[in-house]
């Protein structure tokens, strides 16, 4: 039995956390003696479990049995669900996870795990599959809704990747449920939809599985070949072995022997790699910094969205000034920074880039207008994180070869102009050393 691989959409972490936060407190009545006794029992039981998942499960189950009308049921069933996930206990995951979903119907981690557990627990029960199908469709709806939410430009590629993964998983669950319900054609269509949305070993295998059940062995073999060859770091050796076996069986049924299987596999290799490359290219278009690890290769964008690749500026001494609208010291440093710029205004081989690090980029243009600051500003688009800029203001100087020659964290008002001037001249090769920050 092939199990779905673990999946948690990090995109929804903040939403889930917010949903779990208690509402603004209102004056609460004093607890009764019975409530106090229950709280003491619960605290004692959890304390004695000492964080052990299995002991926590036993303690909380005993508590629910003793206090079936407890006001803490929501918290308890949620903890039982999390413990069941940790213990890989599908029976309890279904039992308590479904209760947890009554309280928090949009908790995607629990929704994901419960749906998968239902489909894994019984692969022949159409009623259970139909039940899982409702959860899978809910999963899809939530992912679509989140995908429609506005996102900062620098997060667009990450958001698309997460949405595609989520929808691929929702379609995959639906395919398995539909197939178990005997709706093979619908299952194939949904599995192929999953594969097209986010190509994975799992989605290709699922499509092959229901094609084979439908007697379409040549088409099944092609999908099993895709499953075998698609780049997917989550696929295990066991998964690949299953793909190879299913591929051979379907091909032999379609052709009578394994003759021609090599050509099928080579075609699948070309096909799947082209598919993944096309997807990565689309993500790259949304975020040119995807997978970039060298600051010199980073691309920043100006207020209008026009991109500038730092490597295109080689041959110039480059000064990056990291700042934000909310940063008081950045405001104080601004006129000093402008004074340094004036000293090099006639140098075509010196370039200053003001790199804004605001989370909400919509605040920047109005701020610049209000402060009457220079609007030649670029958004860091993740550059600060890549360069481990943990505090601002921060100034980084690159030489003409793209090497960092100086990094100033913070600033000294009395000495900033001379210190930065000194470091720029050092990068230009006009003096033998840069004076250290004291």
C-alpha positions as semicolon CSV with decimal commas, in nm:
position;residue;x (nm);y (nm);z (nm)
1;X;0,000;0,000;0,000
2;X;0,149;0,334;-0,109
3;X;0,117;0,600;0,157
4;X;0,095;0,968;0,077
5;X;0,411;1,153;0,172
6;X;0,388;1,392;0,470
7;X;0,298;1,746;0,366
8;X;0,240;2,069;0,557
9;X;0,182;2,394;0,370
10;X;0,406;2,644;0,544
11;X;0,211;2,913;0,373
12;X;-0,078;2,857;0,611
13;X;0,122;2,853;0,935
14;X;0,033;3,207;1,028
15;X;-0,334;3,152;0,944
16;X;-0,350;2,834;1,151
17;X;-0,170;2,996;1,440
18;X;-0,407;3,291;1,431
19;X;-0,705;3,058;1,433
20;X;-0,568;2,888;1,741
21;X;-0,519;3,210;1,935
22;X;-0,781;3,273;2,204
23;X;-1,026;3,553;2,147
24;X;-0,993;3,875;2,340
25;X;-1,074;3,778;2,697
26;X;-1,391;3,894;2,863
27;X;-1,450;3,888;3,237
28;X;-1,476;3,518;3,323
29;X;-1,684;3,379;3,608
30;X;-1,499;3,219;3,894
31;X;-1,449;2,847;3,832
32;X;-1,664;2,611;4,031
33;X;-1,518;2,356;4,266
34;X;-1,585;2,084;4,008
35;X;-1,402;2,283;3,741
36;X;-1,109;2,340;3,974
37;X;-1,092;1,969;4,047
38;X;-1,094;1,887;3,675
39;X;-0,817;2,139;3,607
40;X;-0,607;1,988;3,883
41;X;-0,664;1,637;3,747
42;X;-0,578;1,746;3,394
43;X;-0,262;1,927;3,503
44;X;-0,149;1,626;3,704
45;X;-0,216;1,381;3,420
46;X;-0,033;1,589;3,159
47;X;0,255;1,648;3,398
48;X;0,294;1,279;3,465
49;X;0,301;1,210;3,089
50;X;0,626;1,412;3,075
51;X;0,582;1,498;2,708
52;X;0,567;1,135;2,593
53;X;0,315;1,114;2,303
54;X;0,181;0,771;2,401
55;X;0,155;0,860;2,770
56;X;-0,011;1,190;2,680
57;X;-0,265;1,002;2,468
58;X;-0,348;0,762;2,751
59;X;-0,375;1,043;3,006
60;X;-0,602;1,258;2,790
61;X;-0,822;0,967;2,686
62;X;-0,869;0,880;3,053
63;X;-0,953;1,244;3,122
64;X;-1,220;1,252;2,849
65;X;-1,370;0,933;2,985
66;X;-1,384;1,080;3,336
67;X;-1,503;1,425;3,222
68;X;-1,708;1,371;2,901
69;X;-1,861;1,722;2,926
70;X;-1,526;1,899;2,977
71;X;-1,496;2,257;2,854
72;X;-1,141;2,175;2,745
73;X;-1,246;1,926;2,478
74;X;-1,126;2,142;2,189
75;X;-0,775;2,166;2,332
76;X;-0,769;1,803;2,437
77;X;-0,878;1,655;2,103
78;X;-0,632;1,879;1,924
79;X;-0,349;1,756;2,146
80;X;-0,462;1,397;2,096
81;X;-0,459;1,453;1,719
82;X;-0,107;1,598;1,723
83;X;0,013;1,310;1,938
84;X;-0,149;1,059;1,703
85;X;0,029;1,222;1,408
86;X;0,359;1,192;1,592
87;X;0,289;0,829;1,676
88;X;0,171;0,745;1,321
89;X;-0,148;0,616;1,482
90;X;-0,403;0,641;1,202
91;X;-0,691;0,502;1,405
92;X;-0,663;0,771;1,670
93;X;-0,575;1,033;1,408
94;X;-0,909;0,971;1,239
95;X;-1,103;0,953;1,566
96;X;-0,967;1,270;1,722
97;X;-0,873;1,453;1,402
98;X;-1,232;1,456;1,284
99;X;-1,338;1,596;1,620
100;X;-1,066;1,862;1,594
101;X;-1,193;1,958;1,248
102;X;-1,536;2,029;1,392
103;X;-1,373;2,302;1,601
104;X;-1,115;2,414;1,341
105;X;-1,244;2,312;0,995
106;X;-0,969;2,502;0,809
107;X;-0,671;2,355;0,993
108;X;-0,486;2,229;0,688
109;X;-0,235;2,012;0,869
110;X;-0,507;1,812;1,042
111;X;-0,730;1,816;0,733
112;X;-0,440;1,682;0,528
113;X;-0,351;1,405;0,771
114;X;-0,708;1,295;0,841
115;X;-0,788;1,273;0,468
116;X;-0,478;1,068;0,401
117;X;-0,546;0,841;0,699
118;X;-0,903;0,775;0,585
119;X;-0,785;0,677;0,239
120;X;-0,506;0,460;0,374
121;X;-0,705;0,283;0,644
122;X;-0,937;0,103;0,403
123;X;-0,869;0,096;0,028
124;X;-1,188;-0,091;-0,059
125;X;-1,459;0,099;0,131
126;X;-1,651;0,333;-0,105
127;X;-1,838;0,501;0,183
128;X;-1,516;0,588;0,366
129;X;-1,366;0,709;0,038
130;X;-1,668;0,933;-0,023
131;X;-1,622;1,074;0,326
132;X;-1,254;1,143;0,253
133;X;-1,355;1,304;-0,076
134;X;-1,549;1,574;0,109
135;X;-1,238;1,659;0,309
136;X;-1,022;1,661;-0,005
137;X;-1,260;1,906;-0,174
138;X;-1,254;2,126;0,136
139;X;-0,875;2,115;0,123
140;X;-0,887;2,229;-0,240
141;X;-1,125;2,516;-0,162
142;X;-0,907;2,651;0,117
143;X;-0,594;2,637;-0,097
144;X;-0,770;2,819;-0,384
145;X;-0,893;3,089;-0,147
146;X;-0,546;3,145;-0,005
147;X;-0,405;3,154;-0,356
148;X;-0,639;3,444;-0,433
149;X;-0,504;3,650;-0,145
150;X;-0,273;3,940;-0,224
151;X;0,096;3,870;-0,175
152;X;0,410;4,083;-0,188
153;X;0,594;4,064;-0,520
154;X;0,900;3,907;-0,361
155;X;0,684;3,625;-0,225
156;X;0,499;3,554;-0,551
157;X;0,713;3,256;-0,659
158;X;0,709;3,096;-0,316
159;X;0,332;3,142;-0,294
160;X;0,277;2,989;-0,639
161;X;0,497;2,693;-0,551
162;X;0,307;2,631;-0,228
163;X;-0,034;2,673;-0,392
164;X;0,060;2,435;-0,673
165;X;0,185;2,178;-0,423
166;X;-0,133;2,213;-0,219
167;X;-0,366;2,180;-0,517
168;X;-0,164;1,888;-0,649
169;X;-0,214;1,716;-0,316
170;X;-0,587;1,798;-0,301
171;X;-0,639;1,653;-0,651
172;X;-0,433;1,348;-0,557
173;X;-0,658;1,275;-0,258
174;X;-0,964;1,317;-0,476
175;X;-0,824;1,077;-0,735
176;X;-0,766;0,808;-0,476
177;X;-1,112;0,855;-0,328
178;X;-1,284;0,847;-0,668
179;X;-1,094;0,536;-0,771
180;X;-1,189;0,358;-0,450
181;X;-1,551;0,453;-0,524
182;X;-1,518;0,275;-0,860
183;X;-1,517;0,595;-1,066
184;X;-1,202;0,506;-1,259
185;X;-1,230;0,760;-1,541
186;X;-1,285;1,044;-1,293
187;X;-0,998;0,916;-1,083
188;X;-0,763;0,914;-1,384
189;X;-0,868;1,267;-1,482
190;X;-0,812;1,395;-1,129
191;X;-0,474;1,221;-1,094
192;X;-0,361;1,367;-1,427
193;X;-0,484;1,707;-1,309
194;X;-0,268;1,664;-1,000
195;X;0,031;1,570;-1,217
196;X;-0,017;1,868;-1,445
197;X;-0,050;2,106;-1,150
198;X;0,253;1,975;-0,965
199;X;0,437;1,687;-1,130
200;X;0,537;1,430;-0,870
201;X;0,611;1,059;-0,851
202;X;0,299;1,011;-0,641
203;X;0,057;1,180;-0,883
204;X;0,198;1,000;-1,187
205;X;0,175;0,663;-1,011
206;X;-0,185;0,734;-0,906
207;X;-0,283;0,811;-1,266
208;X;-0,112;0,491;-1,382
209;X;-0,288;0,290;-1,114
210;X;-0,639;0,384;-1,225
211;X;-0,553;0,360;-1,593
212;X;-0,439;0,004;-1,529
213;X;-0,763;-0,067;-1,340
214;X;-0,950;0,060;-1,646
215;X;-0,761;-0,180;-1,871
216;X;-0,573;0,101;-2,049
217;X;-0,237;-0,064;-2,002
218;X;-0,028;0,126;-2,257
219;X;-0,141;0,461;-2,114
220;X;-0,084;0,323;-1,766
221;X;0,270;0,221;-1,859
222;X;0,342;0,573;-1,984
223;X;0,229;0,721;-1,652
224;X;0,427;0,464;-1,452
225;X;0,729;0,558;-1,665
226;X;0,667;0,923;-1,574
227;X;0,648;0,824;-1,209
228;X;0,977;0,638;-1,236
229;X;1,161;0,923;-1,409
230;X;1,012;1,246;-1,274
231;X;1,260;1,433;-1,051
232;X;1,108;1,417;-0,703
233;X;1,331;1,426;-0,397
234;X;1,044;1,302;-0,180
235;X;1,016;0,971;-0,366
236;X;1,174;0,679;-0,181
237;X;1,361;0,378;-0,319
238;X;1,052;0,173;-0,236
239;X;0,836;0,410;-0,442
240;X;1,070;0,378;-0,739
241;X;1,070;0,000;-0,709
242;X;0,689;0,001;-0,713
243;X;0,694;0,223;-1,022
244;X;0,934;-0,012;-1,202
245;X;0,724;-0,318;-1,122
246;X;0,395;-0,154;-1,221
247;X;0,553;-0,021;-1,540
248;X;0,672;-0,365;-1,647
249;X;0,340;-0,531;-1,568
250;X;0,134;-0,275;-1,761
251;X;0,370;-0,276;-2,059
252;X;0,377;-0,657;-2,084
253;X;-0,005;-0,664;-2,073
254;X;-0,018;-0,404;-2,350
255;X;0,265;-0,539;-2,571
256;X;0,319;-0,901;-2,467
257;X;0,684;-0,848;-2,364
258;X;0,924;-0,583;-2,234
259;X;1,050;-0,507;-2,584
260;X;1,045;-0,131;-2,639
261;X;1,040;-0,054;-2,268
262;X;1,376;0,122;-2,284
263;X;1,253;0,368;-2,544
264;X;0,944;0,435;-2,331
265;X;1,161;0,512;-2,028
266;X;1,392;0,743;-2,227
267;X;1,092;0,930;-2,363
268;X;0,954;0,962;-2,010
269;X;1,289;1,100;-1,891
270;X;1,286;1,370;-2,160
271;X;0,919;1,445;-2,104
272;X;0,932;1,478;-1,725
273;X;1,253;1,681;-1,720
274;X;1,108;1,923;-1,975
275;X;0,794;1,954;-1,764
276;X;0,988;2,030;-1,446
277;X;1,219;2,272;-1,630
278;X;0,920;2,463;-1,768
279;X;0,771;2,489;-1,421
280;X;1,099;2,613;-1,273
281;X;1,128;2,870;-1,550
282;X;0,784;3,009;-1,463
283;X;0,887;3,038;-1,099
284;X;1,213;3,203;-1,206
285;X;1,017;3,461;-1,400
286;X;0,820;3,542;-1,085
287;X;1,134;3,546;-0,872
288;X;1,469;3,582;-1,050
289;X;1,640;3,520;-0,715
290;X;1,497;3,171;-0,676
291;X;1,781;2,940;-0,569
292;X;2,039;3,223;-0,590
293;X;2,303;3,188;-0,316
294;X;2,563;3,444;-0,431
295;X;2,474;3,808;-0,347
296;X;2,661;3,918;-0,658
297;X;2,405;3,728;-0,871
298;X;2,105;3,879;-0,691
299;X;1,843;4,094;-0,864
300;X;1,676;4,386;-0,689
301;X;1,386;4,592;-0,821
302;X;1,310;4,963;-0,807
303;X;0,986;5,136;-0,712
304;X;0,835;5,064;-1,054
305;X;0,939;4,698;-1,046
306;X;1,227;4,741;-1,292
307;X;1,493;4,478;-1,210
308;X;1,865;4,538;-1,166
309;X;2,105;4,244;-1,144
310;X;2,400;4,322;-0,922
311;X;2,639;4,126;-1,142
312;X;2,559;4,369;-1,427
313;X;2,719;4,641;-1,214
314;X;3,060;4,476;-1,201
315;X;3,329;4,726;-1,287
316;X;3,184;4,971;-1,037
317;X;3,236;5,008;-0,666
318;X;2,890;4,934;-0,530
319;X;2,759;5,068;-0,198
320;X;2,441;4,910;-0,060
321;X;2,255;5,103;0,210
322;X;2,002;4,881;0,388
323;X;1,725;5,084;0,554
324;X;1,351;5,085;0,634
325;X;1,080;5,347;0,680
326;X;1,031;5,252;1,046
327;X;1,402;5,277;1,131
328;X;1,482;5,593;1,332
329;X;1,862;5,565;1,294
330;X;1,813;5,522;0,918
331;X;1,639;5,858;0,907
332;X;1,920;6,017;1,103
333;X;2,181;5,859;0,876
334;X;2,015;5,969;0,550
335;X;2,164;6,323;0,522
336;X;2,508;6,183;0,609
337;X;2,474;5,919;0,339
338;X;2,373;6,188;0,090
339;X;2,683;6,386;0,183
340;X;2,903;6,088;0,098
341;X;2,726;6,052;-0,237
342;X;2,810;6,414;-0,321
343;X;3,180;6,340;-0,270
344;X;3,166;6,080;-0,547
345;X;2,907;6,240;-0,776
346;X;3,161;6,277;-1,058
347;X;3,279;5,916;-1,038
348;X;3,111;5,693;-1,296
349;X;3,274;5,391;-1,133
350;X;3,099;5,443;-0,798
351;X;2,732;5,356;-0,755
352;X;2,507;5,387;-0,450
353;X;2,196;5,170;-0,408
354;X;1,947;5,244;-0,130
355;X;1,805;4,900;-0,043
356;X;1,470;4,914;0,136
357;X;1,388;4,627;0,375
358;X;1,024;4,707;0,460
359;X;0,791;4,408;0,477
360;X;0,507;4,620;0,338
361;X;0,656;4,776;0,026
362;X;0,346;4,992;-0,032
363;X;0,463;5,218;0,251
364;X;0,785;5,318;0,080
365;X;0,680;5,554;-0,200
366;X;0,451;5,767;0,024
367;X;0,731;5,781;0,283
368;X;0,984;5,905;0,026
369;X;0,739;6,172;-0,092
370;X;0,662;6,285;0,260
371;X;1,029;6,301;0,362
372;X;1,133;6,449;0,023
373;X;1,399;6,182;-0,008
374;X;1,566;6,059;-0,323
375;X;1,334;5,811;-0,496
376;X;1,617;5,607;-0,647
377;X;1,534;5,321;-0,410
378;X;1,540;4,944;-0,458
379;X;1,360;4,671;-0,264
380;X;1,584;4,405;-0,113
381;X;1,360;4,119;-0,239
382;X;1,531;3,889;0,014
383;X;1,887;4,018;-0,033
384;X;1,910;4,125;0,331
385;X;1,824;3,772;0,442
386;X;2,075;3,620;0,201
387;X;2,349;3,850;0,330
388;X;2,248;3,796;0,695
389;X;2,172;4,164;0,749
390;X;2,005;4,130;1,086
391;X;2,000;4,497;1,190
392;X;1,974;4,829;1,010
393;X;2,106;5,067;0,908
394;X;2,374;4,856;0,747
395;X;2,614;4,949;0,467
396;X;2,796;4,700;0,246
397;X;3,069;4,797;-0,001
398;X;3,159;4,581;-0,304
399;X;3,474;4,635;-0,509
400;X;3,477;4,638;-0,890
401;X;3,513;4,260;-0,903
402;X;3,199;4,207;-0,696
403;X;3,380;4,120;-0,371
404;X;3,266;4,259;-0,037
405;X;3,539;4,485;0,102
406;X;3,354;4,645;0,391
407;X;3,046;4,597;0,602
408;X;2,927;4,864;0,847
409;X;2,656;4,755;1,091
410;X;2,492;5,061;1,240
411;X;2,663;5,398;1,218
412;X;2,854;5,653;1,425
413;X;2,700;5,997;1,358
414;X;3,022;6,190;1,423
415;X;3,237;5,973;1,197
416;X;3,006;5,810;0,944
417;X;3,086;6,038;0,650
418;X;3,460;5,995;0,684
419;X;3,440;5,624;0,761
420;X;3,226;5,542;0,455
421;X;3,436;5,770;0,234
422;X;3,747;5,587;0,352
423;X;3,596;5,245;0,272
424;X;3,488;5,352;-0,076
425;X;3,837;5,481;-0,154
426;X;3,983;5,154;-0,030
427;X;3,750;4,962;-0,264
428;X;3,864;5,189;-0,547
429;X;4,224;5,098;-0,468
430;X;4,313;5,456;-0,382
431;X;4,453;5,366;-0,039
432;X;4,612;5,054;0,104
433;X;4,373;4,983;0,389
434;X;4,033;5,072;0,527
435;X;4,024;5,209;0,878
436;X;3,841;4,982;1,120
437;X;3,516;5,078;1,287
438;X;3,570;5,167;1,653
